[in-house]
């Protein structure tokens, strides 16, 4: 059959197109990559209701796999996502896991040194939406800063940015720093939260230009 006449073109396979069409697996799902790092380590998780592997919370999954999770840090809206936007989140004990939950949204937005005692790894898993005013990137900043000051490694379990195809809006001007705008980036910055963490390191935005050990 004449391909031109029939309107059918027998194009060769495009590996790049095939790669893009493959299913994107969030970092939390790729347990073979990070579970070996956590063996015989004391782990704290920064997570919320989006920190899922299928329908199971990351913390519950880790505990089921005998990972030594000793503490949880919660962002805005709380660990199980029950807090309203802007509402103060208090320290608590998670009813399901029995783990202590330290709030990073309220009076304290940066992990205190004592909260990180005896921690080997910080596991960060929050679904972000790629906007400057979403507080999860500010929480990431302070987690990275506290970890760097304490010499603790941070693993970011990355997730796709639903607005990753858009970079738009004005860049935050100097002098207007706040928890809903810590860095000089556009309103829509186009990065995943893992990429954003690399930018925080690369731009030396942490206190005194320190760098966090990111995985």
PDB file of C-alpha atoms in Angstrom, residues 4-110:
ATOM      1  CA  UNK A   4       1.205   8.662   1.034  1.00  0.00           C
ATOM      2  CA  UNK A   5      -1.857   7.760  -0.955  1.00  0.00           C
ATOM      3  CA  UNK A   6      -3.541   6.072   1.974  1.00  0.00           C
ATOM      4  CA  UNK A   7      -2.718   8.873   4.383  1.00  0.00           C
ATOM      5  CA  UNK A   8      -0.851   6.478   6.685  1.00  0.00           C
ATOM      6  CA  UNK A   9       2.788   7.138   7.518  1.00  0.00           C
ATOM      7  CA  UNK A  10       4.823   4.269   8.905  1.00  0.00           C
ATOM      8  CA  UNK A  11       7.054   6.347  11.180  1.00  0.00           C
ATOM      9  CA  UNK A  12       9.881   4.743  13.157  1.00  0.00           C
ATOM     10  CA  UNK A  13       9.457   4.416  16.895  1.00  0.00           C
ATOM     11  CA  UNK A  14      10.509   7.516  18.808  1.00  0.00           C
ATOM     12  CA  UNK A  15      12.215   6.458  22.080  1.00  0.00           C
ATOM     13  CA  UNK A  16      11.780   9.927  23.557  1.00  0.00           C
ATOM     14  CA  UNK A  17       8.032   9.900  22.888  1.00  0.00           C
ATOM     15  CA  UNK A  18       7.749   6.415  24.352  1.00  0.00           C
ATOM     16  CA  UNK A  19       9.669   7.539  27.434  1.00  0.00           C
ATOM     17  CA  UNK A  20       7.349  10.496  27.962  1.00  0.00           C
ATOM     18  CA  UNK A  21       4.328   8.251  27.629  1.00  0.00           C
ATOM     19  CA  UNK A  22       5.517   5.923  30.357  1.00  0.00           C
ATOM     20  CA  UNK A  23       3.710   6.148  33.678  1.00  0.00           C
ATOM     21  CA  UNK A  24       5.261   8.650  36.058  1.00  0.00           C
ATOM     22  CA  UNK A  25       5.861   7.084  39.451  1.00  0.00           C
ATOM     23  CA  UNK A  26       5.986   9.489  42.412  1.00  0.00           C
ATOM     24  CA  UNK A  27       9.059   9.152  44.576  1.00  0.00           C
ATOM     25  CA  UNK A  28       7.180   7.487  47.436  1.00  0.00           C
ATOM     26  CA  UNK A  29       6.289   4.560  45.161  1.00  0.00           C
ATOM     27  CA  UNK A  30       9.937   3.867  44.318  1.00  0.00           C
ATOM     28  CA  UNK A  31      10.628   2.032  47.550  1.00  0.00           C
ATOM     29  CA  UNK A  32      13.529   0.077  46.065  1.00  0.00           C
ATOM     30  CA  UNK A  33      15.418   3.368  45.778  1.00  0.00           C
ATOM     31  CA  UNK A  34      15.090   4.674  49.326  1.00  0.00           C
ATOM     32  CA  UNK A  35      14.220   1.801  51.677  1.00  0.00           C
ATOM     33  CA  UNK A  36      17.802   0.441  51.615  1.00  0.00           C
ATOM     34  CA  UNK A  37      19.005   3.856  52.830  1.00  0.00           C
ATOM     35  CA  UNK A  38      16.672   3.677  55.825  1.00  0.00           C
ATOM     36  CA  UNK A  39      17.743   0.284  57.133  1.00  0.00           C
ATOM     37  CA  UNK A  40      18.721   0.515  60.809  1.00  0.00           C
ATOM     38  CA  UNK A  41      18.217   4.298  60.685  1.00  0.00           C
ATOM     39  CA  UNK A  42      16.004   6.572  62.772  1.00  0.00           C
ATOM     40  CA  UNK A  43      13.615   8.340  60.446  1.00  0.00           C
ATOM     41  CA  UNK A  44      11.345  11.364  60.723  1.00  0.00           C
ATOM     42  CA  UNK A  45       8.711  12.077  58.073  1.00  0.00           C
ATOM     43  CA  UNK A  46       7.466  15.462  56.888  1.00  0.00           C
ATOM     44  CA  UNK A  47       4.103  14.585  55.407  1.00  0.00           C
ATOM     45  CA  UNK A  48       0.364  15.115  55.221  1.00  0.00           C
ATOM     46  CA  UNK A  49      -2.730  13.526  53.695  1.00  0.00           C
ATOM     47  CA  UNK A  50      -1.125  13.598  50.219  1.00  0.00           C
ATOM     48  CA  UNK A  51       1.785  11.396  51.316  1.00  0.00           C
ATOM     49  CA  UNK A  52       0.306   8.217  49.901  1.00  0.00           C
ATOM     50  CA  UNK A  53       1.432   5.019  48.233  1.00  0.00           C
ATOM     51  CA  UNK A  54      -1.765   4.003  46.463  1.00  0.00           C
ATOM     52  CA  UNK A  55      -4.308   4.240  49.301  1.00  0.00           C
ATOM     53  CA  UNK A  56      -1.852   3.721  52.152  1.00  0.00           C
ATOM     54  CA  UNK A  57      -0.196   6.596  53.967  1.00  0.00           C
ATOM     55  CA  UNK A  58       3.580   6.706  53.624  1.00  0.00           C
ATOM     56  CA  UNK A  59       4.071   6.535  57.397  1.00  0.00           C
ATOM     57  CA  UNK A  60       1.817   3.496  57.721  1.00  0.00           C
ATOM     58  CA  UNK A  61       3.595   1.841  54.793  1.00  0.00           C
ATOM     59  CA  UNK A  62       7.016   2.457  56.327  1.00  0.00           C
ATOM     60  CA  UNK A  63       5.939   1.106  59.703  1.00  0.00           C
ATOM     61  CA  UNK A  64       4.503  -1.978  58.002  1.00  0.00           C
ATOM     62  CA  UNK A  65       7.935  -2.499  56.420  1.00  0.00           C
ATOM     63  CA  UNK A  66       9.637  -2.238  59.837  1.00  0.00           C
ATOM     64  CA  UNK A  67      11.252   1.132  59.099  1.00  0.00           C
ATOM     65  CA  UNK A  68      12.111   2.872  62.370  1.00  0.00           C
ATOM     66  CA  UNK A  69       9.925   5.966  62.007  1.00  0.00           C
ATOM     67  CA  UNK A  70      10.251   7.859  65.284  1.00  0.00           C
ATOM     68  CA  UNK A  71       8.561  11.188  64.573  1.00  0.00           C
ATOM     69  CA  UNK A  72       6.375  13.125  62.156  1.00  0.00           C
ATOM     70  CA  UNK A  73       6.527  16.816  61.250  1.00  0.00           C
ATOM     71  CA  UNK A  74       3.292  18.346  59.966  1.00  0.00           C
ATOM     72  CA  UNK A  75       2.880  21.341  57.613  1.00  0.00           C
ATOM     73  CA  UNK A  76      -0.079  23.675  57.130  1.00  0.00           C
ATOM     74  CA  UNK A  77      -3.411  21.779  57.379  1.00  0.00           C
ATOM     75  CA  UNK A  78      -1.828  19.168  59.680  1.00  0.00           C
ATOM     76  CA  UNK A  79      -0.520  15.640  59.281  1.00  0.00           C
ATOM     77  CA  UNK A  80      -3.840  14.055  58.327  1.00  0.00           C
ATOM     78  CA  UNK A  81      -5.051  17.183  56.490  1.00  0.00           C
ATOM     79  CA  UNK A  82      -7.772  18.105  58.963  1.00  0.00           C
ATOM     80  CA  UNK A  83      -6.785  21.755  59.561  1.00  0.00           C
ATOM     81  CA  UNK A  84      -8.268  24.732  57.723  1.00  0.00           C
ATOM     82  CA  UNK A  85      -6.106  27.024  55.596  1.00  0.00           C
ATOM     83  CA  UNK A  86      -4.153  29.353  57.865  1.00  0.00           C
ATOM     84  CA  UNK A  87      -5.322  27.604  61.042  1.00  0.00           C
ATOM     85  CA  UNK A  88      -2.700  27.063  63.736  1.00  0.00           C
ATOM     86  CA  UNK A  89      -1.537  23.457  63.910  1.00  0.00           C
ATOM     87  CA  UNK A  90      -0.588  22.113  67.335  1.00  0.00           C
ATOM     88  CA  UNK A  91       1.748  19.326  68.352  1.00  0.00           C
ATOM     89  CA  UNK A  92      -0.092  16.077  68.920  1.00  0.00           C
ATOM     90  CA  UNK A  93       0.149  12.308  68.944  1.00  0.00           C
ATOM     91  CA  UNK A  94      -1.113  10.612  65.789  1.00  0.00           C
ATOM     92  CA  UNK A  95      -3.982   8.355  66.840  1.00  0.00           C
ATOM     93  CA  UNK A  96      -3.362   5.708  64.188  1.00  0.00           C
ATOM     94  CA  UNK A  97       0.409   5.282  64.438  1.00  0.00           C
ATOM     95  CA  UNK A  98       0.994   6.540  67.981  1.00  0.00           C
ATOM     96  CA  UNK A  99       3.862   8.706  66.722  1.00  0.00           C
ATOM     97  CA  UNK A 100       4.549  12.194  68.073  1.00  0.00           C
ATOM     98  CA  UNK A 101       3.632  14.891  65.550  1.00  0.00           C
ATOM     99  CA  UNK A 102       5.565  18.165  65.688  1.00  0.00           C
ATOM    100  CA  UNK A 103       3.825  21.095  64.026  1.00  0.00           C
ATOM    101  CA  UNK A 104       5.701  23.252  61.533  1.00  0.00           C
ATOM    102  CA  UNK A 105       2.786  25.621  61.070  1.00  0.00           C
ATOM    103  CA  UNK A 106       1.947  27.914  63.950  1.00  0.00           C
ATOM    104  CA  UNK A 107       4.339  29.315  66.523  1.00  0.00           C
ATOM    105  CA  UNK A 108       7.150  27.189  65.125  1.00  0.00           C
ATOM    106  CA  UNK A 109       7.839  26.875  61.393  1.00  0.00           C
ATOM    107  CA  UNK A 110      11.367  25.480  61.555  1.00  0.00           C
TER     108      UNK A 110
END
